């Protein structure tokens, strides 16, 4: 972005975020993929894995909910708007590509945080105690930004078919759930599984949520926060750069 126009571009990014929330985040698909699917996964593991305590499974529900909600719509927004011609009109306005991407990210961040807070309250209602509220808040903010950037990264391929990035999104999200210590403790993973877990931002977020609820964790808290921050910076920078390169192919 041009530094001289940064405040104005941020204002326009916020306008784009409000537009996304109004047009896209009330759709039934968001309810299914963002809320019901994590809940059904949680119930399946809860009923089938009685040996795992609720204090272990609830942080997994929080992590899954944020991953699914923050990436529920963002991969397909560019495709939808490209199909209906609204992206071309938006790009013709005095708004940068970075501001467009940032606006889409802000919408998914806010939606992800809102739904995730509900799952946190569910954990509290079921008897868990929030022992480290500041850590929980910081981790949710970082993870929401990180997962939103991942969703926008999946939207990089210039296609007008929303099913393409959504399918790619599912192919990435489900493996992340099973390698990130959501339902299988990291201590019980084989060596190759633990290596894969290290490269998943969901691993560090779930570890922080468990620490916030139970004070148990696998990685040091500082490592978890640093890793989440690094993933967020890398994915955000990557999605900004790639969208700027692919935007001309959409118009």
Short mmCIF file of C-alpha atoms in Angstrom, two decimals:
data_model
loop_
_atom_site.label_atom_id
_atom_site.label_comp_id
_atom_site.label_asym_id
_atom_site.label_seq_id
_atom_site.Cartn_x
_atom_site.Cartn_y
_atom_site.Cartn_z
CA UNK A 1 0.00 0.00 0.00
CA UNK A 2 1.01 3.57 -0.54
CA UNK A 3 1.92 4.88 2.97
CA UNK A 4 0.35 8.26 2.16
CA UNK A 5 -2.99 6.58 1.52
CA UNK A 6 -2.82 4.00 4.29
CA UNK A 7 -5.59 5.42 6.55
CA UNK A 8 -7.97 5.74 3.59
CA UNK A 9 -7.14 2.23 2.35
CA UNK A 10 -7.80 0.84 5.83
CA UNK A 11 -11.17 2.61 5.87
CA UNK A 12 -12.02 1.04 2.51
CA UNK A 13 -10.85 -2.37 3.74
CA UNK A 14 -13.28 -2.01 6.65
CA UNK A 15 -16.07 -1.14 4.20
CA UNK A 16 -15.27 -4.30 2.23
CA UNK A 17 -15.34 -6.33 5.45
CA UNK A 18 -18.79 -4.99 6.32
CA UNK A 19 -19.98 -5.86 2.82
CA UNK A 20 -18.69 -9.43 3.18
CA UNK A 21 -20.35 -9.87 6.55
CA UNK A 22 -23.67 -8.64 5.18
CA UNK A 23 -23.61 -10.64 1.94
CA UNK A 24 -21.76 -13.87 2.69
CA UNK A 25 -21.58 -14.71 6.38
CA UNK A 26 -25.32 -15.22 6.81
CA UNK A 27 -25.37 -18.06 4.27
CA UNK A 28 -26.40 -21.58 5.29
CA UNK A 29 -23.07 -22.96 4.06
CA UNK A 30 -21.29 -20.95 6.73
CA UNK A 31 -23.50 -22.52 9.40
CA UNK A 32 -22.80 -26.04 8.10
CA UNK A 33 -19.07 -25.83 7.45
CA UNK A 34 -18.22 -23.34 10.16
CA UNK A 35 -20.28 -24.51 13.12
CA UNK A 36 -22.07 -27.83 12.71
CA UNK A 37 -19.14 -29.77 11.28
CA UNK A 38 -16.74 -29.05 14.19
CA UNK A 39 -19.53 -29.88 16.67
CA UNK A 40 -20.30 -33.20 14.95
CA UNK A 41 -16.61 -34.10 14.88
CA UNK A 42 -16.35 -33.29 18.58
CA UNK A 43 -19.41 -35.40 19.43
CA UNK A 44 -18.10 -38.31 17.36
CA UNK A 45 -14.80 -38.37 19.21
CA UNK A 46 -16.43 -37.66 22.57
CA UNK A 47 -18.79 -40.64 22.29
CA UNK A 48 -16.19 -42.94 20.75
CA UNK A 49 -13.21 -42.02 22.99
CA UNK A 50 -14.42 -42.20 26.55
CA UNK A 51 -10.84 -42.41 27.79
CA UNK A 52 -10.16 -38.85 26.70
CA UNK A 53 -11.27 -36.30 29.32
CA UNK A 54 -13.50 -33.36 28.53
CA UNK A 55 -10.67 -31.01 29.50
CA UNK A 56 -8.69 -32.43 26.59
CA UNK A 57 -11.49 -32.48 24.02
CA UNK A 58 -12.95 -28.99 24.59
CA UNK A 59 -9.73 -27.20 23.49
CA UNK A 60 -9.88 -29.37 20.39
CA UNK A 61 -13.41 -28.14 19.74
CA UNK A 62 -12.26 -24.53 20.17
CA UNK A 63 -9.38 -25.04 17.73
CA UNK A 64 -11.53 -26.83 15.15
CA UNK A 65 -14.29 -24.21 15.38
CA UNK A 66 -11.87 -21.34 14.73
CA UNK A 67 -10.18 -23.13 11.84
CA UNK A 68 -13.49 -23.95 10.14
CA UNK A 69 -15.19 -20.60 10.74
CA UNK A 70 -12.21 -18.45 9.75
CA UNK A 71 -11.93 -20.40 6.47
CA UNK A 72 -15.63 -21.06 5.85
CA UNK A 73 -16.21 -18.37 3.21
CA UNK A 74 -12.92 -16.58 2.53
CA UNK A 75 -11.61 -19.12 -0.04
CA UNK A 76 -14.65 -18.57 -2.27
CA UNK A 77 -15.31 -14.81 -2.02
CA UNK A 78 -13.01 -13.89 -4.92
CA UNK A 79 -14.58 -16.61 -7.08
CA UNK A 80 -18.12 -15.50 -6.29
CA UNK A 81 -17.37 -11.86 -6.99
CA UNK A 82 -15.44 -12.72 -10.13
CA UNK A 83 -18.40 -14.74 -11.44
CA UNK A 84 -20.89 -11.92 -10.80
CA UNK A 85 -18.62 -9.14 -12.06
CA UNK A 86 -18.48 -7.30 -8.74
CA UNK A 87 -14.75 -7.94 -8.36
CA UNK A 88 -14.04 -6.07 -11.60
CA UNK A 89 -16.10 -3.11 -10.40
CA UNK A 90 -14.34 -3.19 -7.04
CA UNK A 91 -10.90 -3.31 -8.67
CA UNK A 92 -11.79 -0.29 -10.82
CA UNK A 93 -12.34 1.77 -7.67
CA UNK A 94 -9.45 3.61 -5.95
CA UNK A 95 -8.73 0.68 -3.67
CA UNK A 96 -5.58 -1.45 -3.65
CA UNK A 97 -5.50 -5.22 -3.97
CA UNK A 98 -4.05 -5.39 -0.46
CA UNK A 99 -7.04 -3.46 0.90
CA UNK A 100 -9.46 -5.84 -0.84
CA UNK A 101 -7.68 -8.87 0.62
CA UNK A 102 -7.46 -7.24 4.04
CA UNK A 103 -11.19 -6.49 4.00
CA UNK A 104 -12.01 -10.13 3.25
CA UNK A 105 -9.63 -11.21 6.01
CA UNK A 106 -11.17 -8.85 8.57
CA UNK A 107 -14.63 -10.30 7.92
CA UNK A 108 -13.46 -13.88 8.43
CA UNK A 109 -11.43 -12.88 11.51
CA UNK A 110 -14.44 -11.27 13.18
CA UNK A 111 -16.71 -14.18 12.33
CA UNK A 112 -14.16 -16.72 13.52
CA UNK A 113 -13.60 -14.92 16.82
CA UNK A 114 -17.34 -14.63 17.46
CA UNK A 115 -18.06 -18.34 16.97
CA UNK A 116 -14.92 -19.39 18.84
CA UNK A 117 -15.93 -17.38 21.90
CA UNK A 118 -19.17 -19.37 21.95
CA UNK A 119 -17.19 -22.62 22.14
CA UNK A 120 -15.07 -21.16 24.96
CA UNK A 121 -18.26 -20.37 26.88
CA UNK A 122 -19.46 -23.92 26.23
CA UNK A 123 -16.29 -25.20 27.90
CA UNK A 124 -16.87 -22.93 30.88
CA UNK A 125 -20.49 -24.05 31.12
CA UNK A 126 -19.35 -27.68 31.19
CA UNK A 127 -17.18 -27.01 34.21
CA UNK A 128 -13.80 -25.99 32.86
CA UNK A 129 -12.02 -23.00 34.40
CA UNK A 130 -10.28 -20.30 32.39
CA UNK A 131 -6.95 -20.08 34.20
CA UNK A 132 -5.10 -17.83 31.76
CA UNK A 133 -7.52 -15.44 30.10
CA UNK A 134 -4.87 -13.20 28.54
CA UNK A 135 -3.20 -16.18 26.88
CA UNK A 136 -6.57 -17.30 25.55
CA UNK A 137 -7.36 -13.86 24.10
CA UNK A 138 -3.92 -13.48 22.49
CA UNK A 139 -4.02 -16.97 21.01
CA UNK A 140 -7.53 -16.53 19.56
CA UNK A 141 -6.57 -13.21 17.95
CA UNK A 142 -3.37 -14.62 16.45
CA UNK A 143 -5.00 -17.84 15.27
CA UNK A 144 -7.97 -16.01 13.76
CA UNK A 145 -5.59 -13.85 11.71
CA UNK A 146 -3.52 -16.88 10.75
CA UNK A 147 -6.46 -19.06 9.67
CA UNK A 148 -8.05 -16.15 7.82
CA UNK A 149 -4.81 -15.67 5.88
CA UNK A 150 -4.81 -19.38 5.06
CA UNK A 151 -8.35 -19.08 3.73
CA UNK A 152 -7.36 -16.17 1.51
CA UNK A 153 -4.29 -18.08 0.37
CA UNK A 154 -6.58 -20.85 -0.86
CA UNK A 155 -8.43 -18.21 -2.92
CA UNK A 156 -5.31 -17.29 -4.92
CA UNK A 157 -5.98 -19.51 -8.00
CA UNK A 158 -7.88 -17.27 -10.47
CA UNK A 159 -11.09 -19.23 -10.97
CA UNK A 160 -14.75 -18.24 -11.14
CA UNK A 161 -15.88 -21.61 -9.73
CA UNK A 162 -16.33 -21.35 -5.94
CA UNK A 163 -16.32 -25.14 -5.63
CA UNK A 164 -12.63 -25.29 -6.59
CA UNK A 165 -11.17 -23.35 -3.63
CA UNK A 166 -13.79 -24.80 -1.25
CA UNK A 167 -12.79 -28.34 -2.17
CA UNK A 168 -9.13 -27.42 -1.76
CA UNK A 169 -10.01 -25.93 1.63
CA UNK A 170 -11.59 -29.19 2.83
CA UNK A 171 -8.65 -31.22 1.57
CA UNK A 172 -6.35 -29.11 3.74
CA UNK A 173 -8.48 -28.62 6.85
CA UNK A 174 -9.30 -32.25 7.57
CA UNK A 175 -5.66 -33.46 7.56
CA UNK A 176 -4.74 -30.52 9.81
CA UNK A 177 -7.27 -31.69 12.39
CA UNK A 178 -5.73 -35.15 12.63
CA UNK A 179 -2.08 -34.06 12.80
CA UNK A 180 -2.49 -31.14 15.21
CA UNK A 181 -3.22 -32.86 18.49
CA UNK A 182 -6.93 -32.07 18.34
CA UNK A 183 -8.21 -35.55 19.20
CA UNK A 184 -4.95 -37.49 19.52
CA UNK A 185 -2.53 -36.23 22.20
CA UNK A 186 0.80 -35.17 20.75
CA UNK A 187 2.51 -37.43 23.30
CA UNK A 188 0.84 -40.47 21.70
CA UNK A 189 1.71 -39.57 18.12
CA UNK A 190 4.38 -41.48 16.21
CA UNK A 191 7.55 -39.64 15.29
CA UNK A 192 6.41 -38.85 11.75
CA UNK A 193 3.10 -37.51 13.06
CA UNK A 194 4.85 -35.21 15.50
CA UNK A 195 7.04 -33.88 12.69
CA UNK A 196 3.93 -33.03 10.68
CA UNK A 197 2.30 -31.44 13.74
CA UNK A 198 5.20 -29.00 14.07
CA UNK A 199 4.28 -27.52 10.67
CA UNK A 200 0.63 -26.95 11.55
CA UNK A 201 -0.41 -23.62 13.13
CA UNK A 202 -3.45 -25.41 14.58
CA UNK A 203 -1.09 -27.44 16.77
CA UNK A 204 0.19 -24.37 18.58
CA UNK A 205 -3.24 -22.77 18.94
CA UNK A 206 -4.75 -25.91 20.47
CA UNK A 207 -1.76 -26.22 22.80
CA UNK A 208 -2.33 -22.64 24.00
CA UNK A 209 -6.05 -23.24 24.55
CA UNK A 210 -5.30 -26.34 26.62
CA UNK A 211 -2.83 -24.34 28.67
CA UNK A 212 -5.43 -21.62 29.19
CA UNK A 213 -7.96 -24.15 30.50
CA UNK A 214 -5.79 -26.72 32.30
CA UNK A 215 -2.20 -25.37 32.50
CA UNK A 216 -1.03 -28.47 30.62
CA UNK A 217 0.85 -28.06 27.35
CA UNK A 218 3.27 -29.86 25.06
CA UNK A 219 5.36 -26.96 23.78
CA UNK A 220 6.51 -24.00 25.90
CA UNK A 221 3.95 -21.19 25.82
CA UNK A 222 6.45 -18.75 24.31
CA UNK A 223 7.16 -21.21 21.50
CA UNK A 224 3.43 -21.60 20.81
CA UNK A 225 2.86 -17.84 20.61
CA UNK A 226 5.99 -17.22 18.54
CA UNK A 227 5.08 -19.99 16.09
CA UNK A 228 1.53 -18.66 15.67
CA UNK A 229 2.85 -15.13 15.10
CA UNK A 230 5.37 -16.40 12.53
CA UNK A 231 2.75 -18.43 10.65
CA UNK A 232 0.46 -15.38 10.63
CA UNK A 233 3.14 -13.10 9.17
CA UNK A 234 4.21 -15.63 6.54
CA UNK A 235 0.69 -16.51 5.38
CA UNK A 236 -0.47 -12.87 5.37
CA UNK A 237 2.54 -11.68 3.40
CA UNK A 238 2.18 -14.62 1.01
CA UNK A 239 -1.52 -14.06 0.32
CA UNK A 240 -1.02 -10.31 -0.23
CA UNK A 241 1.81 -10.92 -2.69
CA UNK A 242 0.11 -13.73 -4.61
CA UNK A 243 -3.26 -11.99 -4.90
CA UNK A 244 -1.54 -8.91 -6.27
CA UNK A 245 0.02 -11.10 -8.97
CA UNK A 246 -3.14 -13.04 -9.85
CA UNK A 247 -5.64 -10.15 -9.71
CA UNK A 248 -5.01 -9.12 -13.38
CA UNK A 249 -5.91 -12.68 -14.46
CA UNK A 250 -9.35 -12.32 -12.82
CA UNK A 251 -10.30 -9.09 -14.63
#
